[in-house]
PDB file of C-alpha atoms in Angstrom:
ATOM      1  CA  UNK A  26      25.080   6.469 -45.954  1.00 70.00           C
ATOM      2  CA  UNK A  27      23.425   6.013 -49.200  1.00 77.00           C
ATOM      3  CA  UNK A  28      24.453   2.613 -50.113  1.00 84.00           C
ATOM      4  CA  UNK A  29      23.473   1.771 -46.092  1.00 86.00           C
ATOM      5  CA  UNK A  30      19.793   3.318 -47.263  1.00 83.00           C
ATOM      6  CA  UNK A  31      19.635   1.543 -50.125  1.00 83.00           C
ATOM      7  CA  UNK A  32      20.595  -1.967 -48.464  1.00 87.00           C
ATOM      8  CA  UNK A  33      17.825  -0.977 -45.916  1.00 85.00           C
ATOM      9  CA  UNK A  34      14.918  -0.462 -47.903  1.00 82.00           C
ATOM     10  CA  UNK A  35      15.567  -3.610 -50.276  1.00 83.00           C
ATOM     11  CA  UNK A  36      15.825  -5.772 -46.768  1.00 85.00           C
ATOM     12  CA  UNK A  37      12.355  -4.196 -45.724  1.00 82.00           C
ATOM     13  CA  UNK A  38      10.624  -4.789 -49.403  1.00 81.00           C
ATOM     14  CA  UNK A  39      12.483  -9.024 -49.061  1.00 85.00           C
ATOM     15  CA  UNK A  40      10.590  -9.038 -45.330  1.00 86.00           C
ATOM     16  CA  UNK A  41       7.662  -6.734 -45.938  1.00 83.00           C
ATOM     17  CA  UNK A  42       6.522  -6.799 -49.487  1.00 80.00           C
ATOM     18  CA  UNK A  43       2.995  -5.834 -49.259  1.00 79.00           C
ATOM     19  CA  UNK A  44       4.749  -2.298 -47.589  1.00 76.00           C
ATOM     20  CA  UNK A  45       4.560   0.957 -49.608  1.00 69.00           C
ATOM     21  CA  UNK A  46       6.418   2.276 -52.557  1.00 72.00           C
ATOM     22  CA  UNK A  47       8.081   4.789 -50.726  1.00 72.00           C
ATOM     23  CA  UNK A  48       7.496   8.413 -51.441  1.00 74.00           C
ATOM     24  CA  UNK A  49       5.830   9.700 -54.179  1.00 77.00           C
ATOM     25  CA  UNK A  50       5.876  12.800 -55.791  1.00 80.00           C
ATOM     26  CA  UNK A  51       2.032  13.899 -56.873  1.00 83.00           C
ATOM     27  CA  UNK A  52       2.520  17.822 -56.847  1.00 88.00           C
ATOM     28  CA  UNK A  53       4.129  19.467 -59.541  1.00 86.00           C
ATOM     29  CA  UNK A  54       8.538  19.570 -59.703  1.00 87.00           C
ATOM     30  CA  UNK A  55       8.229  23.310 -58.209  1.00 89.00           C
ATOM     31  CA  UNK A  56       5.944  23.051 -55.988  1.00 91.00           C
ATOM     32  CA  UNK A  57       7.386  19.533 -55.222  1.00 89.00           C
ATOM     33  CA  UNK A  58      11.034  21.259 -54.663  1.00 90.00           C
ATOM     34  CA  UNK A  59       9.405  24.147 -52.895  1.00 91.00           C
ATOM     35  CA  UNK A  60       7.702  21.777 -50.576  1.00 90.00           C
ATOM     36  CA  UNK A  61      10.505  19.768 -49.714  1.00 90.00           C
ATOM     37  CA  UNK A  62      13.087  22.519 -49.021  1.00 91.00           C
ATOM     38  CA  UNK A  63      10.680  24.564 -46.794  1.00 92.00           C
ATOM     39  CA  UNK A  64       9.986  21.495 -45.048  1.00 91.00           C
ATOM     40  CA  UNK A  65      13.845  20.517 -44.211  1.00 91.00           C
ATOM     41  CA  UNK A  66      14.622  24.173 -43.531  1.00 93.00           C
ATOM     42  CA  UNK A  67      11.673  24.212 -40.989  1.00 92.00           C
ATOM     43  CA  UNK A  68      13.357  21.042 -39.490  1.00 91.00           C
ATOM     44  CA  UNK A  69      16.821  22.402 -39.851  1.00 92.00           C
ATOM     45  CA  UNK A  70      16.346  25.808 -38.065  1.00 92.00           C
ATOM     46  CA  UNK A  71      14.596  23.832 -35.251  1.00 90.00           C
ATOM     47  CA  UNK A  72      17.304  21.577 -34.771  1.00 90.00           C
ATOM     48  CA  UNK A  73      20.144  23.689 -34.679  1.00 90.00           C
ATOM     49  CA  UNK A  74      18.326  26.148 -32.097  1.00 89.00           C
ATOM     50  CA  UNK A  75      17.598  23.556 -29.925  1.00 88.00           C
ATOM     51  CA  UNK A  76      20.898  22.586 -30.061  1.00 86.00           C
ATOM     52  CA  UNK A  77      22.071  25.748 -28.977  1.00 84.00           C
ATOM     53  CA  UNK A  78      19.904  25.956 -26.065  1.00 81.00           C
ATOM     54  CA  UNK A  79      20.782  24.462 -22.860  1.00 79.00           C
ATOM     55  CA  UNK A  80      17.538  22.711 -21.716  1.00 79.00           C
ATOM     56  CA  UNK A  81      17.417  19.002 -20.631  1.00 85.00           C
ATOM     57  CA  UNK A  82      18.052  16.229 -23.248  1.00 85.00           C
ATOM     58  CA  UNK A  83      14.578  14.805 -23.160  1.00 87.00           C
ATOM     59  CA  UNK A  84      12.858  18.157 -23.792  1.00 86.00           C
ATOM     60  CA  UNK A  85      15.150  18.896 -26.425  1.00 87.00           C
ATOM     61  CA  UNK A  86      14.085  15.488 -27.964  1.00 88.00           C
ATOM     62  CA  UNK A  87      10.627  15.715 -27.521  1.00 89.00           C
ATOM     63  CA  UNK A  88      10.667  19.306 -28.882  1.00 88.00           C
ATOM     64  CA  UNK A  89      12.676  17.635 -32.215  1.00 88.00           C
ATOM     65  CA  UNK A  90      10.444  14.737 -32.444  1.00 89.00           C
ATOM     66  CA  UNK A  91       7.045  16.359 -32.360  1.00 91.00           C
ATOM     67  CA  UNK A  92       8.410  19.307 -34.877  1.00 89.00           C
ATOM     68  CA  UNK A  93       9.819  16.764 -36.799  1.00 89.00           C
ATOM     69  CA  UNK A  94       6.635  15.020 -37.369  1.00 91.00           C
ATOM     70  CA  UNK A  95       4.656  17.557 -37.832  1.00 91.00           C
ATOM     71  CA  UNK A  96       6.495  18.416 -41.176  1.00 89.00           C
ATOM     72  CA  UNK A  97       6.500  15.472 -41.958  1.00 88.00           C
ATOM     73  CA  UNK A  98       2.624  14.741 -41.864  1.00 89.00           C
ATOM     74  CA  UNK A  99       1.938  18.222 -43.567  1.00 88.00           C
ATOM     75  CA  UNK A 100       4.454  17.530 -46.173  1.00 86.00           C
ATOM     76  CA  UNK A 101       3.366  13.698 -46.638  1.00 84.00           C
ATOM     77  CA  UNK A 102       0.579  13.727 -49.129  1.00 86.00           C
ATOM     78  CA  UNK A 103       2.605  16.503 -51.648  1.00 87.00           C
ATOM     79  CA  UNK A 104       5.832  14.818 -51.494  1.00 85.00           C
ATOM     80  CA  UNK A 105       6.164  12.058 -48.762  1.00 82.00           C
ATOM     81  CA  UNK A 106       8.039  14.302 -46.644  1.00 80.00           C
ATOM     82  CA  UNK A 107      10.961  12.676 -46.788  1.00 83.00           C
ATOM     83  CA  UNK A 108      13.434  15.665 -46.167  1.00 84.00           C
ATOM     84  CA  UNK A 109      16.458  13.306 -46.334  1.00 83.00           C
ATOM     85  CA  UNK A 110      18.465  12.916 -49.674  1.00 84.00           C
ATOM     86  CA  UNK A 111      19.289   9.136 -48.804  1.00 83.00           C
ATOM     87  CA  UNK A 112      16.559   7.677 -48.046  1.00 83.00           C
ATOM     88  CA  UNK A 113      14.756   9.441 -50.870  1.00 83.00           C
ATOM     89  CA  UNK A 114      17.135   7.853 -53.122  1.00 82.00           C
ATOM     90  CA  UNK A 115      16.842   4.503 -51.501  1.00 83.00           C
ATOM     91  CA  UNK A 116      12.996   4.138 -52.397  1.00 81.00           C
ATOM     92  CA  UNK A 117      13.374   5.786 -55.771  1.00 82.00           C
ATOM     93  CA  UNK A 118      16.337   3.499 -56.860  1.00 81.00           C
ATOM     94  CA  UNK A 119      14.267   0.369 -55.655  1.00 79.00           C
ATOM     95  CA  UNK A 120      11.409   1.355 -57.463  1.00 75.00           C
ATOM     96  CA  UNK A 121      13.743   2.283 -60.432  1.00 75.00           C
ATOM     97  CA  UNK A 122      13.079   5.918 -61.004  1.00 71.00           C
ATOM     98  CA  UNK A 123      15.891   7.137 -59.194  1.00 68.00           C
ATOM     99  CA  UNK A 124      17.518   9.320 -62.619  1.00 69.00           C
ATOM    100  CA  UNK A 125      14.480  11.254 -62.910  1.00 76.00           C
ATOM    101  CA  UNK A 126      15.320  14.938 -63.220  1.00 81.00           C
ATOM    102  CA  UNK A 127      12.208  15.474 -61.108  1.00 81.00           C
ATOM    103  CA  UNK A 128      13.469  13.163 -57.985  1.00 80.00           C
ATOM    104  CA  UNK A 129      17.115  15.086 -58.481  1.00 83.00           C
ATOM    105  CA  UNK A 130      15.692  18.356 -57.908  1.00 85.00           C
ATOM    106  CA  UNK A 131      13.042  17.868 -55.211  1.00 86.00           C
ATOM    107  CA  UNK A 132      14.694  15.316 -53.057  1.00 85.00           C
ATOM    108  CA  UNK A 133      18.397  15.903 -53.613  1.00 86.00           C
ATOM    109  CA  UNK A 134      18.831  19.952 -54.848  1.00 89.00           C
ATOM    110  CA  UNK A 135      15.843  21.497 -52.498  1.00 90.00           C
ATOM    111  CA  UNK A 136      17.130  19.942 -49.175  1.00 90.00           C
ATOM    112  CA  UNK A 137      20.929  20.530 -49.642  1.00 91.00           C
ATOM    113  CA  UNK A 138      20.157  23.847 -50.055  1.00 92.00           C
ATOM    114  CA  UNK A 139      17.926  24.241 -47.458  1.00 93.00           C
ATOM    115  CA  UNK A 140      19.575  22.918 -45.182  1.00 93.00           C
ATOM    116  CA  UNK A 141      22.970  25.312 -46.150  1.00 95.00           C
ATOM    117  CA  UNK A 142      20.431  28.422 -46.094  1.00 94.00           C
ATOM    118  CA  UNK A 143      18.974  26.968 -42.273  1.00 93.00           C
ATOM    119  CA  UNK A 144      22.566  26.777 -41.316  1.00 93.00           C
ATOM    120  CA  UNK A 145      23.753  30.395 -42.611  1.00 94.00           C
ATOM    121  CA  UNK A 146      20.364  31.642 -40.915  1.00 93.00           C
ATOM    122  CA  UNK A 147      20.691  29.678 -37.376  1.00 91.00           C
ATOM    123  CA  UNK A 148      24.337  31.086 -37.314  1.00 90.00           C
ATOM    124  CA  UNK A 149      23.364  34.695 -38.282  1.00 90.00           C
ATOM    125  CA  UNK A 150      20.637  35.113 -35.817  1.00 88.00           C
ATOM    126  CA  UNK A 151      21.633  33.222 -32.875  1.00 85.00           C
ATOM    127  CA  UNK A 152      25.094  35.070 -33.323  1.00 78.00           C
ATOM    128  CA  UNK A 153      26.366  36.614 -29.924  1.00 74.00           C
ATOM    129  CA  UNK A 154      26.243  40.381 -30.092  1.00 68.00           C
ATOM    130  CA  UNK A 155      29.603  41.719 -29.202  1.00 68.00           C
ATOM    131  CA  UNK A 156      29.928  43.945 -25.876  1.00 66.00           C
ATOM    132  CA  UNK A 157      32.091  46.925 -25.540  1.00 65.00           C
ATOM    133  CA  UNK A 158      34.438  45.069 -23.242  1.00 68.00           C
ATOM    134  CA  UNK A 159      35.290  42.408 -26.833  1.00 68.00           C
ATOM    135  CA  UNK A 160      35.577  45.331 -28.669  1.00 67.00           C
ATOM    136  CA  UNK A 161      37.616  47.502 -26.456  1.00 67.00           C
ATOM    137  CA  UNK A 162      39.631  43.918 -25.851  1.00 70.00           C
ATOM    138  CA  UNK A 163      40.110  44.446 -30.243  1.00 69.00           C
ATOM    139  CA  UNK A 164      41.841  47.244 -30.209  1.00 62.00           C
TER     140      UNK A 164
END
């Protein structure tokens, strides 16, 4: 996945070289982390909820899409609100900054763990609550 990211973004900067840099970090490495792992937990949580739901597939994607890009455009101008590990690497290693502690913490720690804590929460709440017939069925 990464190396397909990475092959990606060095095709688009051969065809399109006046296109950006990719995302740039202009917040500080907290708030920058902070930022980022809110963001991908927002977009976790949503995901996995409306995956549990049983409305109709174009709902369900317009739901995603719109949620998605909402983070995205509130996260944009702090971090580029990338929210995706790969691709954040892709545009760091073409711009050659990719060993950074700074783009190892915000793009790659903050949204692995937010998207393990989104998980664990998704799970936990949207857990069915066991009826006395499953627990009489127990013992």
């Amino acid at each position: 996945m990464v190396i397909g990211a990475v092959i990606g973004v060095m095709l688009m900067r051969f065809a399109f070289p006046k296109v950006g840099k990719g995302a740039a970090l202009s917040v500080g490495v907290h708030h920058g982390a902070l930022t980022e792992g809110l963001a991908t937990l927002m977009v976790v949580m949503v995901s996995l909820t409306l995956k549990k739901k049983e409305q109709g597939f174009f709902v369900k994607t317009w739901i995603a899409s719109i949620w998605k890009m909402t983070i995205h455009i509130l996260s944009s101008d702090m971090t580029g609100g990338i929210m995706n590990p790969a691709s954040a690497f892709a545009w760091a290693y073409a711009r050659g900054d990719h060993t950074s502690f700074d783009h190892l913490l915000v793009y790659w720690l903050a949204p692995l763990q937010a998207t393990l804590v989104g998980v664990w929460v998704v799970t936990f709440l949207t857990k069915p609550k066991k009826t006395k017939e499953q627990e009489a069925d127990k013992n």
